[in-house]
Amino acid sequence: MRAVDIIAKKRDGESIAREDITAVVSGYTSGDIPDYQMAALLMAVYLRGLDPAETLALTEAMLHSGIVVDLSDLADSRVDKHSTGGVGDKTSLIVAPVVAAAGVVVPMISGRALAHSGGTLDKLESIPGFRTNLSIEEFRKALQETGAALIGQTEQIAPADKKLYALRDVTATVACRPLMAASIMSKKMAEGITGLVLDVKVGNGAFMKKESEALGLAEVMLDIARRMNSQAVALLTDMNQPLGRAVGNSLEVIEALETLKNRGPHDLNQLCRELSAEMLLLGGAVNDLEDGRRRYDDLIKSGAALEKMRTIIERQSGDPRVVDHYDLLPGAGKSKDVLAYSSGFVGAIDTEAIGHASMLLGAGRLRLDSKIDYGAGISINAKIGDSVNRGDALSTIHFNVEDRISDVEAIVTKAYTIVSDRIQKPNLLKARLG
Amino acid sequence: MRAVDIIAKKRDGESIAREDITAVVSGYTSGDIPDYQMAALLMAVYLRGLDPAETLALTEAMLHSGIVVDLSDLADSRVDKHSTGGVGDKTSLIVAPVVAAAGVVVPMISGRALAHSGGTLDKLESIPGFRTNLSIEEFRKALQETGAALIGQTEQIAPADKKLYALRDVTATVACRPLMAASIMSKKMAEGITGLVLDVKVGNGAFMKKESEALGLAEVMLDIARRMNSQAVALLTDMNQPLGRAVGNSLEVIEALETLKNRGPHDLNQLCRELSAEMLLLGGAVNDLEDGRRRYDDLIKSGAALEKMRTIIERQSGDPRVVDHYDLLPGAGKSKDVLAYSSGFVGAIDTEAIGHASMLLGAGRLRLDSKIDYGAGISINAKIGDSVNRGDALSTIHFNVEDRISDVEAIVTKAYTIVSDRIQKPNLLKARLG
């Protein structure tokens, strides 16, 4: 079937056969199908959807566009965690060392900051010397030695996804459930894992604003995992405010290290505890979730998780001294408080705006080739439900470049809604699907 | 506004502001907006539609992407006819000389064969020497001297449309009402005309299969004309069987000449008579349609229209002797009859299949760069309502290349539905909108 006929089929709401999906993905990866035809198809998919069989076919075609890492000789259980993206989400930097410290192998392929959302790779690269661009062979070796490795998507892993993701980004076809699910699952399945914990964010700082959308995405991903005979579980978690108190690369590394030192903010620690328990259960290291939560507490309190993080940093050529000396991380020369314009309680935080403000400071990317300012970011002092007085510092902006500070200040100020009545803190864990 | 934000707006079913449409069209024409972004936008437009204001803005942006010919010094009235495309539609070759012979200027910019549908330019180019690629200056001069000129879309006329049309063709976004309307009207308005007769085809050989779709397209085009203060009228005409009896380039030129000699098939003559009457009325040469029809008959019977055609051919470097000597036109070395598989009445003809078969013979284009075999084509012997006996020649295939003859024979045979009960001939003129 010609590409244009496949586009017409999806345009008219019909299903595309598995072999045609496979042909389109391999044609696009090889360059035989041009960007413009794929762009038209992506928009048709965005507006017409993909059924479960089509989504699975797409995932498998993207998965097999590159190599699938075989880690079966390393350990029987290999577990990863994936978040759908939010603001202040540094859980990977905590759960990877925790779970590896319990003896479960964690092969983690992460992404970069895009739009308002941060990226694990950029956070890690704020650590001087830290290499995320390990080859597959180096990745294997690091996993063998330390039990966890955090790298970026190499050219060999799901190249179709890499090419498609870049195209979706410029054609307004990112926020599409089956495309997101196929993108995530094709990369994750290429890691050679046996179990996957999905942290599906929902709220005004997530790509999915509504719980029904997030549930839908979670279900599509779990369905793919089931059809591919892989173990998976999904947690729906709140992203109506930044996770923890740090937004920005160095700032988040510090907060992750503080959490590993048992001094992390409550919400971040709570989520990492839950994600770790799920990973430990999938990895066969514990018998139930309660056991997993206790193990998390032990590994944090004993310092074993922190030591594992030090080893991971060292193994990936980072300066391990940052664990004790935060001043070795890139900093921000200047800071400015964003003040409460009235007294009351924090009623809501426009989390996407906070992420956007952080990006404007240089902590994120406006374009794929934007340079990151690792030291820049925002400390969130007041979170939802906190009582504030007029003039209190709601947040602190950390920056090196003065250019856009008044814009950022205005965005962050407006991001806060202060209400007069006491308000309940949001529930971080919204649902569990397994 | 960034292109990606405009795409997202249309994707979500919102209207795009006039200035954004203008910016997108000029950005696409200049190459600043890449094909893949335009492809995504086109698919969003296909599935979400454009409202009348957006359609007008698109038409005007496309119109002003090139030059608008000013022919006001030639004559007060300049009238053209446009057909939305069908099989066997050679009316342009008849109405242009008829209307010009009545003293109304006919500046006609036509298209080429694409998919199953024929193209006026290809038909004309089957006349040895005939040049359709006149420059705008040559076009003006030809109009001044002969009153009618038939040329192709130059690089200067609506270049945005040319680029967009090529992209639509490969991204399954051709059959979209506002895009079709904007494409047609931007080219026609660039011709410097004061009046336009739209022949909107409907049926199984047209791009619009349903009367409601054709009516919708006609209304969108008339609305554009009204908003641009131009006179226009639309006829909805039947395309459930080829028009006339000839399909293929030389064959259609011969049939057009025969019609100018008052020996044309009834349906073709009837439609040309109606279209000419409308054009003559818009051009101010007659007082009402009945007067226009009489004038058509006179110009045919007197030979004035035929003489005008001879002049047009000569003026555009074609060999005028073809008017009397059809053997000067490219011919087909071989022919084969397609026989009736049973006795009865022709109940239906799959007209798109006939057009497709003709294309396979070489009379049309499978790709933009396909070479045309001017002599190839199909003579339609039996039309809807005709009684046929088993073994009668329903059609005759004319060809030079033997390769696909059995395919073509099968397609043409299957295109005919023979029924046992007498059936009424279809009504050629379905509606008039003005």
Coordinates of N, CA and C in Angstrom, one line a residue, chain B residues 108-179:
Chain B
M108 N -8.3 32.0 -20.0 CA -8.5 30.7 -19.3 C -7.2 30.1 -18.9
I109 N -7.0 29.9 -17.6 CA -5.8 29.2 -17.1 C -6.3 27.9 -16.6
S110 N -5.8 26.8 -17.2 CA -6.3 25.5 -17.0 C -5.2 24.6 -16.3
G111 N -5.7 23.4 -16.0 CA -4.8 22.4 -15.3 C -4.5 21.2 -16.1
R112 N -3.7 20.3 -15.5 CA -3.3 19.1 -16.2 C -4.1 17.9 -15.6
A113 N -4.0 16.8 -16.3 CA -4.6 15.5 -15.9 C -4.0 15.2 -14.5
L114 N -4.8 14.7 -13.6 CA -4.3 14.2 -12.3 C -5.2 13.1 -11.9
A115 N -4.7 12.0 -11.4 CA -5.4 10.8 -11.0 C -6.3 10.4 -12.2
H116 N -7.6 10.2 -11.9 CA -8.5 9.6 -13.0 C -9.0 10.7 -13.9
S117 N -8.7 12.0 -13.5 CA -9.4 13.1 -14.2 C -8.4 13.7 -15.3
G118 N -9.1 14.1 -16.4 CA -8.3 14.6 -17.5 C -7.9 16.1 -17.2
G119 N -7.1 16.7 -18.1 CA -6.7 18.1 -18.0 C -6.7 18.8 -19.3
T120 N -7.2 20.0 -19.3 CA -7.3 20.7 -20.6 C -6.0 20.9 -21.2
L121 N -5.0 21.2 -20.4 CA -3.6 21.5 -21.0 C -3.1 20.3 -21.8
D122 N -3.3 19.1 -21.2 CA -2.8 17.9 -21.9 C -3.6 17.7 -23.2
K123 N -4.9 18.0 -23.2 CA -5.7 17.8 -24.4 C -5.1 18.7 -25.5
L124 N -5.0 20.0 -25.1 CA -4.5 21.0 -26.1 C -3.1 20.6 -26.6
E125 N -2.3 20.1 -25.7 CA -0.9 19.8 -26.2 C -0.8 18.6 -27.1
S126 N -1.9 17.9 -27.2 CA -1.9 16.8 -28.2 C -2.0 17.4 -29.6
I127 N -2.3 18.7 -29.7 CA -2.3 19.3 -31.0 C -0.8 19.7 -31.3
P128 N -0.3 19.2 -32.4 CA 1.2 19.4 -32.7 C 1.5 20.9 -32.6
G129 N 2.5 21.3 -31.8 CA 3.0 22.6 -31.7 C 2.3 23.5 -30.7
F130 N 1.1 23.1 -30.2 CA 0.4 24.0 -29.4 C 1.1 24.3 -28.1
R131 N 1.2 25.6 -27.8 CA 2.0 26.0 -26.6 C 1.0 26.5 -25.6
T132 N 1.0 25.9 -24.4 CA 0.2 26.3 -23.3 C 1.0 27.1 -22.3
N133 N 2.3 27.1 -22.5 CA 3.2 27.8 -21.5 C 3.5 29.3 -21.9
L134 N 2.4 30.0 -22.3 CA 2.7 31.4 -22.6 C 3.0 32.2 -21.3
S135 N 3.9 33.2 -21.5 CA 4.1 34.1 -20.4 C 2.9 35.0 -20.3
I136 N 2.9 35.7 -19.2 CA 1.7 36.6 -18.9 C 1.6 37.6 -20.1
E137 N 2.7 38.1 -20.5 CA 2.7 39.1 -21.6 C 2.2 38.5 -22.9
E138 N 2.6 37.3 -23.2 CA 2.1 36.6 -24.4 C 0.6 36.3 -24.3
F139 N 0.2 36.0 -23.1 CA -1.2 35.7 -22.8 C -2.0 36.9 -23.1
R140 N -1.6 38.1 -22.6 CA -2.3 39.3 -22.8 C -2.4 39.6 -24.3
K141 N -1.3 39.4 -25.0 CA -1.3 39.7 -26.5 C -2.2 38.8 -27.2
A142 N -2.2 37.5 -26.8 CA -3.1 36.5 -27.5 C -4.5 36.9 -27.2
L143 N -4.8 37.3 -26.0 CA -6.2 37.7 -25.7 C -6.7 38.9 -26.5
Q144 N -5.7 39.8 -26.6 CA -6.0 41.0 -27.4 C -6.4 40.7 -28.8
E145 N -5.6 39.8 -29.4 CA -5.8 39.4 -30.8 C -6.9 38.5 -31.1
T146 N -7.1 37.5 -30.2 CA -8.1 36.4 -30.6 C -9.3 36.4 -29.6
G147 N -9.2 37.1 -28.5 CA -10.3 37.1 -27.6 C -10.3 35.9 -26.6
A148 N -9.5 34.9 -26.9 CA -9.5 33.8 -26.0 C -8.1 33.2 -26.0
A149 N -7.6 32.8 -24.8 CA -6.3 32.1 -24.7 C -6.4 31.1 -23.6
L150 N -5.8 29.9 -23.9 CA -5.8 28.8 -22.9 C -4.4 28.5 -22.5
I151 N -4.1 28.8 -21.2 CA -2.7 28.5 -20.8 C -2.7 27.8 -19.5
G152 N -1.4 27.4 -19.1 CA -1.2 26.7 -17.8 C -0.9 27.7 -16.8
Q153 N -0.9 27.3 -15.5 CA -0.6 28.1 -14.4 C 0.9 28.5 -14.4
T154 N 1.2 29.7 -14.6 CA 2.6 30.1 -14.7 C 3.2 30.2 -13.2
E155 N 4.5 30.3 -13.1 CA 5.1 30.4 -11.8 C 4.6 31.7 -11.1
Q156 N 4.2 32.7 -11.9 CA 3.8 33.9 -11.3 C 2.4 33.9 -10.8
I157 N 1.5 33.0 -11.3 CA 0.1 33.0 -10.8 C 0.0 32.1 -9.6
A158 N -0.4 32.6 -8.5 CA -0.7 31.9 -7.3 C 0.3 30.8 -7.0
P159 N 1.6 31.1 -6.9 CA 2.6 30.1 -6.6 C 2.3 29.3 -5.3
A160 N 1.7 29.9 -4.4 CA 1.3 29.2 -3.1 C 0.4 28.1 -3.4
D161 N -0.5 28.3 -4.4 CA -1.4 27.2 -4.7 C -0.7 26.0 -5.4
K162 N 0.2 26.4 -6.2 CA 1.0 25.3 -6.9 C 1.7 24.4 -6.0
K163 N 2.4 25.1 -5.0 CA 3.2 24.4 -4.0 C 2.2 23.6 -3.1
L164 N 1.1 24.2 -2.7 CA 0.2 23.5 -1.8 C -0.5 22.3 -2.5
Y165 N -0.8 22.5 -3.8 CA -1.5 21.5 -4.5 C -0.7 20.2 -4.5
A166 N 0.6 20.4 -4.8 CA 1.6 19.3 -4.9 C 1.6 18.6 -3.6
L167 N 1.6 19.3 -2.5 CA 1.7 18.7 -1.2 C 0.4 18.0 -0.8
R168 N -0.7 18.6 -1.1 CA -2.0 18.0 -0.9 C -2.1 16.6 -1.6
D169 N -1.6 16.6 -2.8 CA -1.7 15.4 -3.6 C -1.0 14.2 -2.9
V170 N 0.1 14.4 -2.2 CA 0.9 13.3 -1.6 C 0.6 13.1 -0.1
T171 N -0.4 14.0 0.4 CA -0.7 13.8 1.9 C -2.2 13.5 2.1
A172 N -2.8 13.1 1.0 CA -4.3 12.7 1.1 C -5.1 13.8 1.7
T173 N -4.9 15.0 1.2 CA -5.7 16.2 1.6 C -6.2 16.9 0.4
V174 N -6.4 16.2 -0.7 CA -7.0 16.9 -1.9 C -8.5 17.1 -1.7
A175 N -9.3 16.1 -1.4 CA -10.7 16.2 -1.4 C -11.3 16.9 -0.2
C176 N -10.9 18.2 0.0 CA -11.3 19.0 1.1 C -11.9 20.2 0.6
R177 N -13.2 20.4 0.9 CA -14.0 21.5 0.3 C -13.3 22.9 0.4
P178 N -12.9 23.4 1.6 CA -12.4 24.8 1.6 C -11.0 24.8 0.9
L179 N -10.2 23.8 0.9 CA -8.9 23.8 0.2 C -9.1 23.8 -1.3

